[in-house]
Coordinates of C-alpha atoms and ligand atoms in Angstrom, one line a residue:
M1 CA 16.8 33.2 -6.0
E2 CA 19.7 34.1 -4.1
R3 CA 19.6 32.3 -0.6
K4 CA 19.4 34.4 2.4
D5 CA 21.5 32.9 4.5
M6 CA 24.5 33.2 1.8
N7 CA 24.0 36.8 1.6
I8 CA 26.7 38.1 3.5
N9 CA 24.7 41.5 4.6
S10 CA 21.9 39.6 6.4
K11 CA 21.8 39.5 10.1
P12 CA 22.0 36.5 12.4
E13 CA 18.1 36.6 12.8
D14 CA 17.2 37.0 9.3
V15 CA 18.4 33.5 9.0
V16 CA 15.8 31.1 7.0
F17 CA 15.4 27.2 7.1
H18 CA 16.0 26.3 3.0
P19 CA 14.9 22.2 3.2
A20 CA 16.7 20.2 0.5
K21 CA 15.5 20.3 -3.0
R22 CA 14.9 16.4 -3.2
I23 CA 12.6 16.6 0.2
S24 CA 11.0 20.2 -1.0
S25 CA 8.0 18.4 -2.9
I26 CA 7.4 15.5 0.0
G27 CA 5.3 16.3 2.3
V28 CA 4.4 14.4 6.2
S29 CA 2.5 11.9 5.0
E30 CA -1.4 12.3 4.6
I31 CA -2.2 9.3 6.9
L32 CA -0.1 11.1 9.6
K33 CA -1.4 14.4 9.1
I34 CA -5.3 12.8 9.3
G35 CA -3.9 10.4 12.2
A36 CA -2.7 13.7 14.1
K37 CA -6.0 15.7 13.3
A38 CA -8.5 12.7 14.6
Q39 CA -6.2 12.5 17.7
A40 CA -6.4 16.0 18.5
L41 CA -10.3 16.1 18.1
K42 CA -10.2 13.2 20.8
R43 CA -7.6 15.1 22.8
E44 CA -11.0 17.5 22.9
G45 CA -13.5 15.1 24.1
R46 CA -14.8 14.0 20.9
P47 CA -15.5 10.3 20.4
V48 CA -13.3 9.4 17.3
I49 CA -13.0 6.1 16.3
I50 CA -9.9 6.1 14.2
L51 CA -9.6 3.9 11.0
G52 CA -6.7 5.2 9.5
A53 CA -3.1 3.2 11.4
G54 CA -1.7 0.5 8.7
E55 CA -0.4 -2.0 11.8
P56 CA -2.1 -5.2 13.5
D57 CA -4.3 -4.3 17.0
F58 CA -2.8 -7.7 18.1
D59 CA 0.6 -8.2 20.0
T60 CA 3.4 -9.7 19.7
P61 CA 3.4 -13.2 20.7
D62 CA 5.1 -13.6 24.1
H63 CA 7.3 -16.5 22.5
I64 CA 9.0 -13.5 20.7
K65 CA 8.8 -10.9 23.4
E66 CA 11.0 -13.9 25.7
A67 CA 13.5 -14.4 23.1
A68 CA 14.3 -10.3 23.0
W69 CA 14.6 -10.5 27.4
K70 CA 17.0 -13.6 26.6
A71 CA 18.9 -11.8 24.2
M72 CA 19.2 -8.8 26.6
Q73 CA 20.1 -11.2 29.3
A74 CA 22.9 -12.4 27.4
G75 CA 24.4 -9.4 26.7
Q76 CA 23.4 -8.8 23.1
T77 CA 23.5 -5.7 23.4
K78 CA 25.8 -4.3 20.9
Y79 CA 26.0 -3.3 17.7
T80 CA 25.5 -6.3 15.2
A81 CA 26.6 -7.1 11.9
L82 CA 25.9 -4.3 9.4
D83 CA 23.0 -5.7 7.4
G84 CA 22.0 -8.8 10.0
T85 CA 23.5 -11.4 12.4
P86 CA 24.4 -14.6 10.6
E87 CA 21.5 -16.3 12.9
L88 CA 18.2 -13.8 11.5
K89 CA 20.2 -14.6 8.3
A90 CA 20.0 -18.4 8.2
A91 CA 16.3 -18.0 9.8
I92 CA 15.7 -15.9 6.8
R93 CA 17.0 -17.9 4.2
D94 CA 14.8 -20.8 6.0
K95 CA 11.8 -19.1 5.9
F96 CA 12.2 -17.7 2.0
S97 CA 13.2 -21.9 1.2
R98 CA 10.3 -23.3 3.5
E99 CA 7.5 -20.7 2.7
N100 CA 8.6 -19.3 -0.2
G101 CA 10.5 -22.0 -2.5
V102 CA 13.1 -19.2 -3.1
D103 CA 17.1 -20.3 -2.0
Y104 CA 19.0 -17.2 -0.9
A105 CA 22.4 -17.8 -0.1
L106 CA 23.2 -15.3 3.2
D107 CA 25.0 -13.0 1.4
E108 CA 22.3 -12.3 -0.7
I109 CA 20.2 -11.6 2.5
T110 CA 19.7 -7.6 3.9
V111 CA 18.0 -6.8 7.1
A112 CA 17.1 -3.4 7.4
T113 CA 15.1 -1.4 10.6
G114 CA 12.2 -2.0 8.7
A115 CA 10.8 -2.7 5.6
K116 CA 10.8 0.5 4.7
Q117 CA 14.7 1.2 5.4
I118 CA 14.9 -2.0 3.0
L119 CA 13.2 0.3 -0.1
F120 CA 14.7 3.4 1.1
N121 CA 18.3 1.7 0.9
A122 CA 17.4 -0.1 -2.3
M123 CA 16.7 2.9 -3.6
M124 CA 19.1 4.9 -2.7
A125 CA 21.6 2.5 -3.5
T126 CA 20.6 2.2 -7.8
L127 CA 19.0 5.4 -8.7
D128 CA 20.5 7.9 -10.1
P129 CA 18.8 11.7 -11.0
G130 CA 16.5 11.6 -13.8
D131 CA 16.4 7.8 -13.2
E132 CA 12.5 6.5 -13.6
V133 CA 10.6 3.6 -11.2
I134 CA 6.7 2.5 -12.4
I135 CA 4.6 2.6 -9.4
P136 CA 1.2 1.2 -10.2
T137 CA -2.0 3.1 -8.3
P138 CA -3.0 3.0 -5.5
Y139 CA 0.5 2.6 -3.7
W140 CA 1.6 2.4 -0.7
T141 CA 2.8 6.3 -0.2
S142 CA 6.4 5.5 0.8
Y143 CA 7.2 4.1 -2.5
S144 CA 6.9 7.4 -4.1
D145 CA 8.1 9.5 -2.2
I146 CA 11.3 7.5 -1.3
V147 CA 11.9 7.5 -5.4
Q148 CA 12.2 11.5 -5.1
I149 CA 14.0 11.3 -1.8
A150 CA 16.5 9.3 -4.4
E151 CA 16.4 11.7 -6.6
A152 CA 14.4 10.0 -9.2
T153 CA 11.1 10.1 -10.8
P154 CA 7.6 8.0 -10.1
V155 CA 6.2 6.7 -12.9
L156 CA 3.0 6.1 -11.8
I157 CA 0.3 4.3 -13.2
A158 CA -3.9 3.8 -12.7
C159 CA -5.0 0.6 -12.0
N160 CA -8.6 0.7 -11.5
A161 CA -10.9 -1.4 -9.4
E162 CA -12.5 -3.2 -12.6
A163 CA -8.7 -4.6 -13.5
G164 CA -9.1 -5.6 -9.6
F165 CA -6.5 -2.6 -8.5
R166 CA -3.9 -4.7 -10.5
L167 CA -1.3 -3.7 -12.9
Q168 CA -1.7 -5.1 -17.0
A169 CA 0.9 -6.5 -18.9
A170 CA 0.1 -3.5 -21.5
Q171 CA 0.1 -1.0 -18.8
L172 CA 3.6 -2.3 -17.8
E173 CA 4.9 -2.6 -20.8
A174 CA 4.0 1.2 -22.0
A175 CA 5.2 2.5 -19.4
I176 CA 8.6 1.3 -19.9
A177 CA 11.3 3.6 -21.1
P178 CA 15.5 3.4 -21.6
K179 CA 15.5 5.4 -17.6
T180 CA 13.3 2.9 -16.0
R181 CA 15.4 1.1 -13.3
W182 CA 12.9 -0.6 -11.5
V183 CA 8.7 -1.5 -11.0
I184 CA 7.7 -1.6 -7.4
L185 CA 4.7 -4.4 -7.0
N186 CA 3.0 -5.5 -3.6
S187 CA 0.9 -8.2 -3.3
P188 CA -1.5 -7.9 -1.3
S189 CA -1.1 -4.5 -1.5
N190 CA -1.9 -1.5 0.7
P191 CA -4.3 0.0 0.8
S192 CA -6.2 -1.9 -1.8
G193 CA -6.1 -5.5 -0.2
A194 CA -5.5 -6.4 -3.9
G195 CA -3.7 -9.8 -4.5
Y196 CA -1.7 -11.4 -7.6
R197 CA -2.0 -14.9 -8.1
A198 CA 0.4 -16.5 -10.5
E199 CA -2.0 -16.0 -13.4
D200 CA -2.3 -12.3 -12.6
Y201 CA 2.0 -12.0 -12.7
R202 CA 2.7 -14.1 -15.2
P203 CA 2.2 -11.5 -18.0
L204 CA 4.5 -9.0 -16.1
L205 CA 7.0 -11.2 -15.8
D206 CA 6.8 -12.1 -19.8
V207 CA 7.1 -8.6 -19.8
L208 CA 10.1 -7.9 -17.8
M209 CA 11.7 -11.0 -19.3
K210 CA 11.8 -8.6 -23.0
H211 CA 13.4 -5.8 -20.9
P212 CA 16.9 -6.5 -19.5
H213 CA 17.2 -3.1 -18.0
V214 CA 14.1 -3.1 -15.6
W215 CA 14.5 -4.7 -12.3
L216 CA 11.3 -5.6 -9.9
L217 CA 10.9 -5.1 -6.0
V218 CA 8.3 -7.2 -5.0
D219 CA 7.1 -6.3 -1.4
D220 CA 5.4 -9.3 0.4
M221 CA 4.8 -7.7 3.2
Y222 CA 0.9 -8.6 3.9
E223 CA 1.7 -12.2 2.6
H224 CA 0.6 -14.3 5.4
I225 CA -2.7 -12.1 5.7
V226 CA -4.6 -13.5 3.0
Y227 CA -8.4 -15.0 2.7
D228 CA -10.9 -16.9 0.8
G229 CA -7.7 -19.8 0.4
F230 CA -5.9 -16.8 -2.3
E231 CA -2.4 -18.6 -2.7
F232 CA 0.2 -16.4 -2.2
V233 CA 3.3 -16.2 -4.4
T234 CA 6.6 -14.5 -4.8
P235 CA 8.0 -13.6 -8.0
A236 CA 11.4 -15.5 -7.6
A237 CA 9.8 -18.3 -7.2
L238 CA 7.4 -18.1 -10.8
E239 CA 10.4 -17.3 -13.0
P240 CA 13.7 -18.6 -11.4
R241 CA 15.0 -16.9 -14.5
L242 CA 14.2 -12.7 -13.4
K243 CA 15.6 -14.1 -10.0
N244 CA 19.0 -11.9 -10.5
R245 CA 16.8 -9.0 -11.2
I246 CA 14.3 -9.4 -8.3
L247 CA 14.5 -8.1 -4.9
T248 CA 12.3 -9.7 -2.7
V249 CA 10.8 -7.5 0.1
N250 CA 9.3 -9.0 3.3
G251 CA 9.5 -8.2 7.0
V252 CA 8.2 -9.3 11.0
S253 CA 5.8 -6.2 11.0
K254 CA 2.2 -7.4 9.9
A255 CA 3.0 -10.8 10.1
Y256 CA 3.8 -11.1 13.7
A257 CA 2.8 -7.9 14.7
M258 CA 5.8 -6.3 15.7
T259 CA 5.8 -2.5 13.9
G260 CA 7.8 -0.9 16.7
W261 CA 10.8 -3.8 16.6
R262 CA 11.7 -2.6 13.5
I263 CA 12.7 -5.4 11.1
G264 CA 12.3 -6.0 7.6
Y265 CA 14.5 -7.7 5.2
A266 CA 15.0 -8.5 1.7
G267 CA 16.9 -11.5 -0.6
G268 CA 18.3 -10.0 -3.9
P269 CA 21.5 -10.4 -6.1
R270 CA 24.7 -9.9 -4.6
E271 CA 25.7 -7.0 -5.9
L272 CA 22.3 -5.6 -5.4
I273 CA 22.5 -6.4 -1.2
K274 CA 26.3 -5.2 -0.7
A275 CA 25.3 -1.7 -2.4
M276 CA 21.9 -1.4 0.0
A277 CA 24.5 -2.3 2.8
V278 CA 27.0 0.8 2.0
V279 CA 24.0 2.9 2.1
Q280 CA 23.0 1.4 5.6
S281 CA 26.4 1.1 6.8
Q282 CA 26.4 5.6 6.9
A283 CA 22.3 5.6 7.9
T284 CA 21.5 3.2 11.3
S285 CA 24.8 1.1 11.1
C286 CA 23.0 -2.4 12.1
P287 CA 19.4 -2.9 13.0
S288 CA 18.7 -3.3 16.6
S289 CA 20.6 -6.2 18.0
I290 CA 17.7 -7.3 20.3
S291 CA 14.9 -6.5 17.5
Q292 CA 17.0 -9.2 15.7
A293 CA 17.1 -11.9 18.4
A294 CA 13.2 -11.5 18.9
S295 CA 12.7 -11.9 14.6
V296 CA 15.3 -15.2 14.7
A297 CA 12.2 -16.6 17.6
A298 CA 9.6 -14.9 15.1
L299 CA 10.6 -17.0 11.9
N300 CA 11.9 -20.1 13.5
G301 CA 8.9 -19.9 16.2
P302 CA 5.7 -21.7 16.5
Q303 CA 3.9 -20.4 13.5
D304 CA 0.0 -21.5 14.2
F305 CA -1.4 -18.6 15.7
L306 CA -0.9 -16.4 12.2
V307 CA -3.8 -18.9 11.1
E308 CA -5.9 -17.9 13.8
R309 CA -5.2 -14.3 13.5
K310 CA -5.9 -14.0 9.7
A311 CA -9.4 -15.8 10.9
S312 CA -9.9 -12.5 13.1
F313 CA -9.2 -10.4 10.3
Q314 CA -11.2 -12.1 7.9
R315 CA -13.9 -11.6 9.6
R316 CA -13.7 -8.1 10.1
R317 CA -13.2 -7.6 6.5
D318 CA -16.8 -9.7 5.5
L319 CA -18.0 -7.1 8.0
V320 CA -16.4 -4.0 6.6
V321 CA -17.1 -4.8 2.7
A322 CA -20.7 -5.7 3.6
G323 CA -21.5 -2.9 5.7
L324 CA -19.9 -0.6 3.4
N325 CA -21.6 -2.0 0.1
A326 CA -24.7 -1.6 1.8
I327 CA -24.6 2.0 2.1
E328 CA -25.7 3.8 -1.4
G329 CA -23.1 5.7 -3.1
L330 CA -20.4 3.6 -1.6
D331 CA -18.4 0.6 -3.6
C332 CA -16.3 -2.0 -2.2
R333 CA -14.0 -4.4 -4.1
V334 CA -13.9 -7.6 -1.9
P335 CA -9.9 -7.9 -1.1
E336 CA -7.6 -10.6 -1.0
G337 CA -5.2 -9.4 1.6
A338 CA -3.8 -7.2 3.5
F339 CA -6.2 -5.2 6.3
Y340 CA -7.8 -2.6 4.1
T341 CA -10.1 -1.8 2.3
F342 CA -10.7 0.5 -1.0
S343 CA -14.4 1.4 -1.9
G344 CA -15.2 3.5 -4.7
C345 CA -17.0 6.7 -3.2
A346 CA -18.0 8.5 -6.7
G347 CA -21.2 7.8 -5.9
V348 CA -21.3 10.2 -3.1
L349 CA -19.5 13.1 -4.9
G350 CA -21.4 16.1 -6.3
K351 CA -23.8 15.6 -3.1
S352 CA -23.5 18.6 -0.2
T353 CA -23.6 18.1 3.4
P354 CA -26.1 19.8 5.6
S355 CA -23.8 22.8 6.4
G356 CA -24.0 23.0 2.6
K357 CA -20.8 22.3 1.9
R358 CA -20.6 20.2 -1.9
L359 CA -18.3 17.5 -1.7
E360 CA -15.8 17.4 -5.0
T361 CA -13.4 14.9 -3.7
D362 CA -12.3 11.9 -1.7
T363 CA -10.7 14.3 0.2
D364 CA -13.6 16.2 0.8
F365 CA -15.7 12.9 1.4
C366 CA -13.3 11.9 4.3
A367 CA -12.8 15.2 5.5
Y368 CA -16.9 14.8 6.2
L369 CA -16.7 11.9 7.6
L370 CA -14.3 13.1 10.1
E371 CA -16.0 16.1 10.7
D372 CA -19.8 14.9 11.1
A373 CA -19.4 11.0 12.1
N374 CA -15.8 11.1 13.9
V375 CA -14.8 8.3 11.6
A376 CA -11.2 8.9 10.5
V377 CA -10.3 7.3 7.1
V378 CA -7.7 8.1 4.7
P379 CA -8.9 9.5 1.1
G380 CA -8.0 7.2 -2.0
S381 CA -5.9 10.6 -3.3
A382 CA -3.4 9.7 -0.3
F383 CA -2.4 6.8 -2.2
G384 CA -2.4 8.4 -5.8
L385 CA -6.0 6.8 -7.0
S386 CA -9.3 8.9 -6.4
P387 CA -12.0 8.5 -5.8
F388 CA -11.8 6.4 -3.4
F389 CA -11.2 5.8 0.6
R390 CA -9.0 3.5 2.8
I391 CA -10.4 1.7 6.1
S392 CA -7.8 -0.4 8.4
Y393 CA -10.0 -2.8 9.7
A394 CA -7.1 -4.1 12.3
S395 CA -9.7 -2.7 15.2
A396 CA -11.8 -4.3 17.3
E397 CA -15.4 -5.7 15.6
S398 CA -17.6 -3.4 18.1
E399 CA -15.6 0.0 16.9
L400 CA -16.1 -1.6 13.3
K401 CA -19.7 -1.8 14.0
E402 CA -20.3 1.5 15.4
A403 CA -17.7 3.4 12.4
L404 CA -20.1 1.8 9.8
T405 CA -23.2 2.7 11.2
R406 CA -21.8 6.4 11.6
I407 CA -20.6 6.5 8.1
A408 CA -24.3 5.3 6.8
D409 CA -25.5 7.6 9.0
A410 CA -23.5 10.6 7.5
C411 CA -24.1 9.2 3.9
A412 CA -27.7 9.4 4.1
K413 CA -28.0 13.3 5.3
L414 CA -26.3 13.9 2.2
V415 CA -28.5 15.9 -0.9
Ligands
PLP501 C1 3.1 -2.5 1.8 C2 3.9 -1.9 3.1 N1 5.7 -2.3 2.9 C3 6.5 -1.7 3.9 C4 5.7 -1.7 4.9 C5 6.5 -1.0 6.3 O1 6.8 -2.3 7.0 P1 7.8 -1.8 8.1 O2 7.2 -1.7 9.5 O3 8.6 -3.2 8.0 O4 9.2 -0.9 7.7 C6 4.3 -1.0 4.8 C7 4.0 -0.1 6.5 O5 2.7 0.2 6.3 C8 3.5 -1.5 3.9 O6 2.0 -1.1 4.3

């Protein structure tokens, strides 16, 4: 098709905007759209409870804020080393060794503006058109969007609730093709909260051992938010023979309630880390100097508050899971970690709302909850697996209780 802006006969006012092909199939995230709609309803005066946000409701601890303040006063307000200050890289090296039992040298560590940029750098640095990336669903939406921006193909594999929302070895084996570059695993998961124990990872790592052209990206972002004695493990520690093709991604956003500070990091093979720095050098030059200083304090400072915060999240998880499972038509698996429930809603589909609308999909159900119950949650379709919906329970207990009552009432009205 001829582009209008390239036609010599077109007038200045005719010019039409053309997005690049690489973003044309990607929309603004469903989560952001629902959040915006819920906020708009709130502004109209509707008492909407928003359980959509993917961030802790705690504040960043004071000792971390103080470190940022001191860094500013000490003049740490300039560009830093491209992919992380030596101080932060050393703190990350120590963290990987202390908490995960994995040794990375300083030049095997990279720091970026959020774990999201780490993923972006990794995909842009390694993928060519036609390459494939295996992503189990339900998945954090950014994985497939970033792969598509890098002009590669996400290969989505449905992991159902019966399998604990975990990828199975046979599924992985069947999905691996000559063009596969990466597999992305996330434990505990956003949105399902599912965690991979050592015995869940083992068969997957055995499959990867047989396919040296496939690399593994593990997203350990929710490592510190795990329940019921769940023992967090990371694949580079479990299978050192795979370490030279694993990128271990983490960040300070969720554990230290630092989503706005925008610091993520990763450990991985030196050549990959170098290639990622090339992408970063032309995207952002370096992460924020002040946020990096704050992150040093987060990683090197006291960790005891993590236990208290985890206990608070666990209470809220129990409240929400019990509340959802008491509602006819909903079915919620107990998540091992993160601060999300991913509840089945097959039992309410096919029913009709009081206004006569038949609920066909999880998107319909979530739209109904927003309209009728003033509760904003995100449909499973946004995460590549239906029929489910995600609740982020990083909200006050009173608000969660009220939301559950409203969801129960809305479901009871369906016929
Ligand atoms: C699984 C997962 N990984 C990575 C991120 C990105 O975190 P950051 O704030 O460091 O970019 C998120 C944020 O929602 C997430 O849920």
